[in-house]
CSV table of N, CA, C and O and ligand atoms in Angstrom, one decimal:
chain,number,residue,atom,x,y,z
A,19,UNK,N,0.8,-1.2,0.0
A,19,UNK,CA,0.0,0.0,0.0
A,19,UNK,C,0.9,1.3,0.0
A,19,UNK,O,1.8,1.6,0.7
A,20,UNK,N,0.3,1.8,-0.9
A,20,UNK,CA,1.7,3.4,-1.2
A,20,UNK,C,1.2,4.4,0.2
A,20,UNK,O,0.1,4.1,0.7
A,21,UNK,N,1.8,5.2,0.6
A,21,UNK,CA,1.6,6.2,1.4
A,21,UNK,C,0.5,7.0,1.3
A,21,UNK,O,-0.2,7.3,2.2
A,22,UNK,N,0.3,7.4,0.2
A,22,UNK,CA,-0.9,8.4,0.1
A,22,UNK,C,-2.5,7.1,0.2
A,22,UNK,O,-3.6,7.5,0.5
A,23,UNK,N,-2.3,5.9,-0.2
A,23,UNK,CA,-3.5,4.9,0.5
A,23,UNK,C,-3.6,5.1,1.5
A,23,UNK,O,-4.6,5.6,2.1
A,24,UNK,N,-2.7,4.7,1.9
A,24,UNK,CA,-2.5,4.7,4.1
A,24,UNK,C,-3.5,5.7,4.4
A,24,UNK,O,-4.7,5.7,4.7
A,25,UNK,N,-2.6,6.9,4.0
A,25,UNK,CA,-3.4,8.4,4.4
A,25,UNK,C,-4.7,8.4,4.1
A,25,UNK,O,-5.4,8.9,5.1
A,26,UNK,N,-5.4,8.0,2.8
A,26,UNK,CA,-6.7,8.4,2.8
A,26,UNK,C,-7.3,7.1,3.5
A,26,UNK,O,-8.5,7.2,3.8
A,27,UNK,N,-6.8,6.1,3.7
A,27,UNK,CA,-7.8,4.8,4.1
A,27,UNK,C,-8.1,5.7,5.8
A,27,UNK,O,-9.3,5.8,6.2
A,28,UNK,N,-7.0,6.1,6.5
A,28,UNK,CA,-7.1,6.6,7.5
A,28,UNK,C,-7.8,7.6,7.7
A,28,UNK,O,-8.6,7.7,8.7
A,29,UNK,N,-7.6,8.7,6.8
A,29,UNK,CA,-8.7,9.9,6.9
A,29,UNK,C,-10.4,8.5,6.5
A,29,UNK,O,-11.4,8.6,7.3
A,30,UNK,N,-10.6,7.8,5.9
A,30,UNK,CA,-11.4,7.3,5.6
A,30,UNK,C,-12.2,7.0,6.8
A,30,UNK,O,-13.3,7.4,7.1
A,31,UNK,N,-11.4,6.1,7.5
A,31,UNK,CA,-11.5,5.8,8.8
A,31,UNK,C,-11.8,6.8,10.2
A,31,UNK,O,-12.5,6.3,11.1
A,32,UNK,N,-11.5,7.6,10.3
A,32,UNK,CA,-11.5,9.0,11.0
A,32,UNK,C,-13.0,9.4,10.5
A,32,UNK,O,-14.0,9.3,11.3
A,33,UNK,N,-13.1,9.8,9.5
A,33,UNK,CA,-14.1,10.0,9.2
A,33,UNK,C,-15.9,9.1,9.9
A,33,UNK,O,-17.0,9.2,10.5
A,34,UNK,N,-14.8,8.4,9.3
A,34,UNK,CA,-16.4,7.0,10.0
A,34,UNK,C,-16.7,7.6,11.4
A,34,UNK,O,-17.6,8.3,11.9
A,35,UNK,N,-15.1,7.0,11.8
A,35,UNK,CA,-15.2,7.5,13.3
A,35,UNK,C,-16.2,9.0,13.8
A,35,UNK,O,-16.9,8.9,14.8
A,36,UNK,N,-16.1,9.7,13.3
A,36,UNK,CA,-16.3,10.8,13.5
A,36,UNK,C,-18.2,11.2,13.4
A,36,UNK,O,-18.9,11.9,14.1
A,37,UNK,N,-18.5,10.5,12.2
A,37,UNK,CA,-20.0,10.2,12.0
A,37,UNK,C,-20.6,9.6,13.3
A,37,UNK,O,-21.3,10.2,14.1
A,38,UNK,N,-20.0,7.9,13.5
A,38,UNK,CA,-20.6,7.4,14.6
A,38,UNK,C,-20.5,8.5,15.7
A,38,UNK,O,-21.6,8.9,16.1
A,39,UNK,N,-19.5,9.1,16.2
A,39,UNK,CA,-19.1,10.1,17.4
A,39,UNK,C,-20.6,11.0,17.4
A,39,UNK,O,-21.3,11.4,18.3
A,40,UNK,N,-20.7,11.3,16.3
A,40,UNK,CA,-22.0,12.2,16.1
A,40,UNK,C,-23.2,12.0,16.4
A,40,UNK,O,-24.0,12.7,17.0
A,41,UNK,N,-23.3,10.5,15.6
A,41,UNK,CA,-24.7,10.1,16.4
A,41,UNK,C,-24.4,9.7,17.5
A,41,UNK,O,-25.2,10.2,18.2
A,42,UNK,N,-23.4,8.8,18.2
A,42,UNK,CA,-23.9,8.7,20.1
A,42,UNK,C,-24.1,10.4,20.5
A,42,UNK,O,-25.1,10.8,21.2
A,43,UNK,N,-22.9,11.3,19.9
A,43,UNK,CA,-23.4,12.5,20.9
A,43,UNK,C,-25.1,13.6,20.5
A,43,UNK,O,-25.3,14.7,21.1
A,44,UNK,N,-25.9,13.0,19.4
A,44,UNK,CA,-27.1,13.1,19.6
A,44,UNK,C,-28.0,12.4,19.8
A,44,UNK,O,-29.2,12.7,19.8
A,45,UNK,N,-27.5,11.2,20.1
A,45,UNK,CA,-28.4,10.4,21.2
A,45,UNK,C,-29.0,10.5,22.4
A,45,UNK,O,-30.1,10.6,23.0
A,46,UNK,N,-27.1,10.7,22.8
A,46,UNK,CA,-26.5,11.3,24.4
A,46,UNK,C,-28.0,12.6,24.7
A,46,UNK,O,-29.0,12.6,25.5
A,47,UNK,N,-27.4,14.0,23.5
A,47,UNK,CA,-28.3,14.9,24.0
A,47,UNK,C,-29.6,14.5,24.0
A,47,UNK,O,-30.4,15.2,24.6
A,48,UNK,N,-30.1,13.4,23.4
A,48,UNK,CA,-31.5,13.6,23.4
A,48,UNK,C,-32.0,13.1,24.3
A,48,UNK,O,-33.1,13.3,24.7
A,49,UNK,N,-31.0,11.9,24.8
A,49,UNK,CA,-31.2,11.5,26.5
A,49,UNK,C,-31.5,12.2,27.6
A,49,UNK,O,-32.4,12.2,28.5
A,50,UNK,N,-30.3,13.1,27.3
A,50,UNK,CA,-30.4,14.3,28.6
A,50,UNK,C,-31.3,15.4,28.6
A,50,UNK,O,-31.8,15.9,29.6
A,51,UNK,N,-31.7,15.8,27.0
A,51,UNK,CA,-32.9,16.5,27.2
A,51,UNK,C,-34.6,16.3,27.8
A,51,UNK,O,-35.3,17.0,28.5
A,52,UNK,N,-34.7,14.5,27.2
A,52,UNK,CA,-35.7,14.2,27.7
A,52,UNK,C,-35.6,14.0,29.1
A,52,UNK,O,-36.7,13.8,29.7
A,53,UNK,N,-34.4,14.1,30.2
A,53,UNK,CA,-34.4,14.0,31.8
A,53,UNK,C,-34.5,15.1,32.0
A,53,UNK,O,-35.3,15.4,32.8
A,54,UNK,N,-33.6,16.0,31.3
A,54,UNK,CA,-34.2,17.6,32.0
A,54,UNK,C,-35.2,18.5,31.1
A,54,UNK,O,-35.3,19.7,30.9
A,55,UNK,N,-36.0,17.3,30.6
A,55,UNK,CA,-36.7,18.6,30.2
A,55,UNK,C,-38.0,19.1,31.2
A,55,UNK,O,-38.9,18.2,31.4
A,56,UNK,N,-38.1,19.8,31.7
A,56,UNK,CA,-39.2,20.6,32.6
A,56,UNK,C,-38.9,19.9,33.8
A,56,UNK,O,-39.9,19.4,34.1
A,57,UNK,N,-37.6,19.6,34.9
A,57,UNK,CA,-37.6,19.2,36.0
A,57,UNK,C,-38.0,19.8,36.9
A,57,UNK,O,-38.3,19.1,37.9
A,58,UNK,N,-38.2,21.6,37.0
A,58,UNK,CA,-38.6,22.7,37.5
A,58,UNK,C,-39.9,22.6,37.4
A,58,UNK,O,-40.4,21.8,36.5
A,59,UNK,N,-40.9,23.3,38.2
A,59,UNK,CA,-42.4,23.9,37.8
A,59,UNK,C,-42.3,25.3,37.3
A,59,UNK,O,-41.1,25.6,37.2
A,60,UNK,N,-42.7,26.0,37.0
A,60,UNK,CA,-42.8,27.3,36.8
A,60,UNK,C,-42.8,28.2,37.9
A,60,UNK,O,-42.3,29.3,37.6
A,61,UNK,N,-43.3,27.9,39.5
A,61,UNK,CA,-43.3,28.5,40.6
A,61,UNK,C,-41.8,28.1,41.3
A,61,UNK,O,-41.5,28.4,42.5
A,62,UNK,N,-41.0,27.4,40.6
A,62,UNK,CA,-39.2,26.5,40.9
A,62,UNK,C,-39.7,25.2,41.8
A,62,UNK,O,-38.9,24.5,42.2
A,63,UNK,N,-40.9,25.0,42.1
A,63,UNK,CA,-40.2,23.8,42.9
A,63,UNK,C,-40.3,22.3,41.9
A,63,UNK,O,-41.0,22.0,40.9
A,64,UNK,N,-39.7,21.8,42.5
A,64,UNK,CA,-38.7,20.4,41.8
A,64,UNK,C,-40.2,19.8,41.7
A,64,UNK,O,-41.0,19.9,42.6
A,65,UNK,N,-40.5,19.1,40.3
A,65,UNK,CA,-41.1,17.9,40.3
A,65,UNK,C,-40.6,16.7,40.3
A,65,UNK,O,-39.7,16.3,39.5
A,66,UNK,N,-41.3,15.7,41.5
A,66,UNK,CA,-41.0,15.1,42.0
A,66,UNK,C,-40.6,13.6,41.0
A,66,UNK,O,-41.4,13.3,40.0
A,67,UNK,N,-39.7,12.9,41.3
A,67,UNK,CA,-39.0,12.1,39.9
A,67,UNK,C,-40.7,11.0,39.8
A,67,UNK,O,-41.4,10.9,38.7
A,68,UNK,N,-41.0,10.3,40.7
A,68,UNK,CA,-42.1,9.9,40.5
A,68,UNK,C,-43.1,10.3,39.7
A,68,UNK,O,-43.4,9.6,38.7
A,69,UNK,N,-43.5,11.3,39.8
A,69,UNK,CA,-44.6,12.4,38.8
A,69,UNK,C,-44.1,12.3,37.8
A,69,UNK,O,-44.9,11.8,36.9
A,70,UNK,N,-42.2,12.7,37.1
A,70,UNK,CA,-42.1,12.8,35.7
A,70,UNK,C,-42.3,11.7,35.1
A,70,UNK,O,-42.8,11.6,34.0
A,71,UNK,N,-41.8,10.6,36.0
A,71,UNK,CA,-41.9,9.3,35.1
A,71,UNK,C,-43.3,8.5,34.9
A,71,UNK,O,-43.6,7.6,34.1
A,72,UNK,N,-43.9,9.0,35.8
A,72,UNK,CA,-45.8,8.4,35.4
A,72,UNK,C,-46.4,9.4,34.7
A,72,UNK,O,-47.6,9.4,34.3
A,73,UNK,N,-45.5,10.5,34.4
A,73,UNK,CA,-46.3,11.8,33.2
A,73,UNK,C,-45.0,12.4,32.7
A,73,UNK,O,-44.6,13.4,33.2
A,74,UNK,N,-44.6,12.2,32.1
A,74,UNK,CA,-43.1,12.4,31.4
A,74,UNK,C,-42.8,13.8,30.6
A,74,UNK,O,-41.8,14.3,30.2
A,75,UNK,N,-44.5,14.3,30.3
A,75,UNK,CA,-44.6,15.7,29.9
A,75,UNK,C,-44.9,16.5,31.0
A,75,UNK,O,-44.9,17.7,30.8
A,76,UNK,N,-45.1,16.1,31.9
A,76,UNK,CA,-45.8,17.1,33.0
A,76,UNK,C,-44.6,18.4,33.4
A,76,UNK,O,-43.4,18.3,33.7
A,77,UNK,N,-45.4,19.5,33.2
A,77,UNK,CA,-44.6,20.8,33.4
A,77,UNK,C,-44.8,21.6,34.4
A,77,UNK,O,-44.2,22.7,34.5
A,78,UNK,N,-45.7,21.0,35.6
A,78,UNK,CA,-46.4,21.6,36.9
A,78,UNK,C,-45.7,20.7,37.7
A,78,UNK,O,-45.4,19.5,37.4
A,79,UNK,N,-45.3,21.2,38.9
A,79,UNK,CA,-45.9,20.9,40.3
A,79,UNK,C,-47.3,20.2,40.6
A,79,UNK,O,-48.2,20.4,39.8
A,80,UNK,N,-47.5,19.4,41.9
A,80,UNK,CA,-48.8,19.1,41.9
A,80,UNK,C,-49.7,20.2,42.5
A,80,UNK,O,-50.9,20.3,42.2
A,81,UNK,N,-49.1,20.9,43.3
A,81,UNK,CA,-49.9,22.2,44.0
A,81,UNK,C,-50.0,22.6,42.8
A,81,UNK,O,-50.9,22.2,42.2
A,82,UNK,N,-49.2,23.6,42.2
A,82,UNK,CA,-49.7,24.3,40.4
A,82,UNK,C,-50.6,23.6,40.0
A,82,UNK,O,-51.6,24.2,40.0
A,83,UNK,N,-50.8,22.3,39.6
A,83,UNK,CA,-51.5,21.5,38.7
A,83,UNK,C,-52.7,21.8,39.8
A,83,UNK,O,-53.2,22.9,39.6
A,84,UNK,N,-53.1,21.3,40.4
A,84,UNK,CA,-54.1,21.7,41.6
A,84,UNK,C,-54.8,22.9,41.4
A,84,UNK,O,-56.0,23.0,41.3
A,85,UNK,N,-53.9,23.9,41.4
A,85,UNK,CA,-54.5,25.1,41.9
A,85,UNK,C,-55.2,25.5,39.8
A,85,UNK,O,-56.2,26.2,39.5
A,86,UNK,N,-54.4,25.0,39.1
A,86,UNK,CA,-55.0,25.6,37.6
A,86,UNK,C,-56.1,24.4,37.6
A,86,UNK,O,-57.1,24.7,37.1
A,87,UNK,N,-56.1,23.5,38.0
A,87,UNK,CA,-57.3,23.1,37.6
A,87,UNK,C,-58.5,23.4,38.3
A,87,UNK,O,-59.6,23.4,37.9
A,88,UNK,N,-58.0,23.6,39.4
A,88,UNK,CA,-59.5,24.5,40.4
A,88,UNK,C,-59.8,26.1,39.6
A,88,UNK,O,-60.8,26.7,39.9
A,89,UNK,N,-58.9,26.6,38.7
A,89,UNK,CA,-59.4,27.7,38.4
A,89,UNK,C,-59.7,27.5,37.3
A,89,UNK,O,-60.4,28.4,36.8
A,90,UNK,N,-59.2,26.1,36.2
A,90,UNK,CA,-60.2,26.2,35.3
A,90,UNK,C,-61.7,25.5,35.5
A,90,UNK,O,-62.3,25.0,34.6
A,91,UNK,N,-62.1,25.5,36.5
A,91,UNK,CA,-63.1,24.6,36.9
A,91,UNK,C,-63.9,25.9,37.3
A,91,UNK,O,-65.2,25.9,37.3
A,92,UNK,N,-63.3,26.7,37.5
A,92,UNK,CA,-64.1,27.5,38.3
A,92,UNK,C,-64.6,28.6,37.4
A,92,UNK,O,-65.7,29.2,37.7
A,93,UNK,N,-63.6,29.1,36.1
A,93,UNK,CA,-64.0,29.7,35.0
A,93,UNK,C,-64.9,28.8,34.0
A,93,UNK,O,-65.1,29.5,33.0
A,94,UNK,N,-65.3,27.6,34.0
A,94,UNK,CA,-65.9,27.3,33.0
A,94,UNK,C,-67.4,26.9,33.9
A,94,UNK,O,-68.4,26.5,33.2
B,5,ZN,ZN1,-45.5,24.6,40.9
């Protein structure tokens, strides 16, 4: 194999490398997005890890959640 093969088999290789590297590291983020996404309530307190994972979208606290649904109950 002449030198300039070596070279590009290896950039070839780097390359690969570099693709796969990309997709774990948007896997990675999309892992970590879905754990932090909305860990906070809007009023800051922590929802509690139980709640995210039996409601994985939930963006309230349960007091918040509580208190908006007593007031949409109460405007409709
Ligand atoms: Zn809240």
């Amino acid at each position: 194999m002449s030198v300039s093969n070596l070279a590009f088999e290896l950039a070839d290789r780097r390359a690969e490398e570099e693709r796969a590297e990309g997709i774990r590291r948007v896997q990675q983020a999309l892992r970590v997005k879905r754990l932090t996404l909305s860990p906070f309530c809007d009023c800051g307190e922590l929802i509690p890890d139980e709640r995210r994972k039996a409601m994985p979208n939930c963006k309230r606290c349960i007091d918040c959640e509580t208190f908006i649904e007593r007031q949409s109950r109460r405007a409709s």
